[in-house]
Amino acid sequence: MSISGKKILIAISGGIAAYKIHFLIRDFVKKGAEVQVIMTPDAEQFVTKLSISTLSKKPVYTDFYSDNGTWNSHVELALWADVMLVAPCTANTLSKMVHGMCDNLVIATYMSAKCPVFIAPAMDLDMYVHPSTRKNLEMAESFGHVVIPAESGELASGLIGQGRMAEPETISNTIENFFNSQQEAQTLRGKVVLITAGPTYEALDPVRFIGNHSSGKMGFSLAEEASKRGAKVILISGPTAQTINDKNVELHKITSAKEMLAKVFEFYDTIDIGIASAAVADYAPKEVAKEKIKKNDENLTLELVKNPDILKTMGEKKTHQFLVGFALETQNEEENAKGKLEKKNLDMIVLNSLRDEGAGFKNDTNKIKIFTRTEKKEFDLKSKDEVAKDILNFVESQLLK
């Protein structure tokens, strides 16, 4: 695979190594990539907008506003990119990135980026080995960014040592290898995955509802991981503070169980995998008051009626879909989970217990067991992002059978 068709956002900061970017842009464009360049104000001391835009075939932005007053949206720039490359990345720009010092277009765009970020540092050797620089590079890597190490050689100061920005060929190969490995990891490419997430809220009156403590974190982590594996994801979420910016994830927000049911079956016939991680309210008020219920009596009696069982309905209408359910239990966990697997015609079920510390609602971690009709697999306490990987790995193993 080449980088043809990929969208590469290059951010140039103010270092002498900026002259090398011309060769890199030319290489990317020659290989069919689409290149957009942004620059810090200091970068203009080393390269010109004219030379960069000539090679990239796009306008180059250095400020939030163009001369004609047009706003250069850092959000749109960030969401446009498949990868962002900061090269050269000076000590100053690196520090601003990891500490959130957002005072120019480059940093604002970086802080809005959801794509992988590559950093090619360039500075004098004493600056490169300084404890603050080493710490900042470690922080950048802890954010998940890829640091392309500086190389050794003659520096602008006349000194010889490590600090030279990696050569354009090295940077190009690093990014091309990333896209190649990403392609190899596209284990769900061509699949459509529907995921339900979060709670449902069942209205009592215009201001009150019956709900639960589900944060939606597990469902959103599953959506992000499925997208990374190449799937088209339909994410149907109840009320939650979770957000997602991923071009492969189609987010639909609902409030009640009935709304979730209707939305699920808008897509159900077209999906390959259904993962029902939402915590759907089992009951809803029989009648919803049109006005706010006043606190007049000592007691308030509510009549509740059963909500539609979304997962059971999905199981009943299953034709080709691989269906995954979730069970959150407080007692007889395994027995109840296996019973749900059978009753709702699921292919597998993910069990977590509120008795396990760190599992369940609101936590950033979860501890799960997975059951099929013939298998059981237990996992340690992990972050929900890692749990999402475990779940999808298991799904893929079942699809291969």
mmCIF file of N, CA and C in Angstrom, residues 9 112 124 138 170 209-210 296-297 348 391:
data_model
loop_
_atom_site.group_PDB
_atom_site.id
_atom_site.type_symbol
_atom_site.label_atom_id
_atom_site.label_comp_id
_atom_site.label_asym_id
_atom_site.label_seq_id
_atom_site.Cartn_x
_atom_site.Cartn_y
_atom_site.Cartn_z
ATOM 1 N N LEU A 9 -1.395 16.470 7.298
ATOM 2 C CA LEU A 9 -1.309 17.849 7.779
ATOM 3 C C LEU A 9 0.083 18.060 8.356
ATOM 4 N N SER A 112 -6.855 20.118 18.684
ATOM 5 C CA SER A 112 -8.142 19.661 18.157
ATOM 6 C C SER A 112 -8.018 18.356 17.385
ATOM 7 N N ASP A 124 19.402 22.284 18.874
ATOM 8 C CA ASP A 124 20.818 22.080 19.144
ATOM 9 C C ASP A 124 20.996 20.944 20.144
ATOM 10 N N GLU A 138 8.970 12.447 26.391
ATOM 11 C CA GLU A 138 8.325 11.317 27.069
ATOM 12 C C GLU A 138 6.832 11.567 27.234
ATOM 13 N N THR A 170 13.499 9.474 5.894
ATOM 14 C CA THR A 170 13.181 8.751 7.131
ATOM 15 C C THR A 170 11.769 9.068 7.594
ATOM 16 N N PHE A 209 -36.879 12.279 35.224
ATOM 17 C CA PHE A 209 -36.818 11.040 34.462
ATOM 18 C C PHE A 209 -36.355 9.900 35.360
ATOM 19 N N ILE A 210 -36.582 8.668 34.864
ATOM 20 C CA ILE A 210 -35.993 7.476 35.459
ATOM 21 C C ILE A 210 -34.806 7.086 34.586
ATOM 22 N N ASN A 296 -46.768 17.807 46.620
ATOM 23 C CA ASN A 296 -47.920 18.103 47.473
ATOM 24 C C ASN A 296 -48.143 17.058 48.550
ATOM 25 N N ASP A 297 -47.902 15.797 48.194
ATOM 26 C CA ASP A 297 -48.202 14.717 49.133
ATOM 27 C C ASP A 297 -46.916 14.131 49.712
ATOM 28 N N MET A 348 -22.730 -14.152 21.762
ATOM 29 C CA MET A 348 -21.840 -14.077 22.915
ATOM 30 C C MET A 348 -22.350 -13.008 23.869
ATOM 31 N N ILE A 391 -12.762 -7.496 23.667
ATOM 32 C CA ILE A 391 -14.084 -7.889 23.173
ATOM 33 C C ILE A 391 -14.057 -8.089 21.659
#
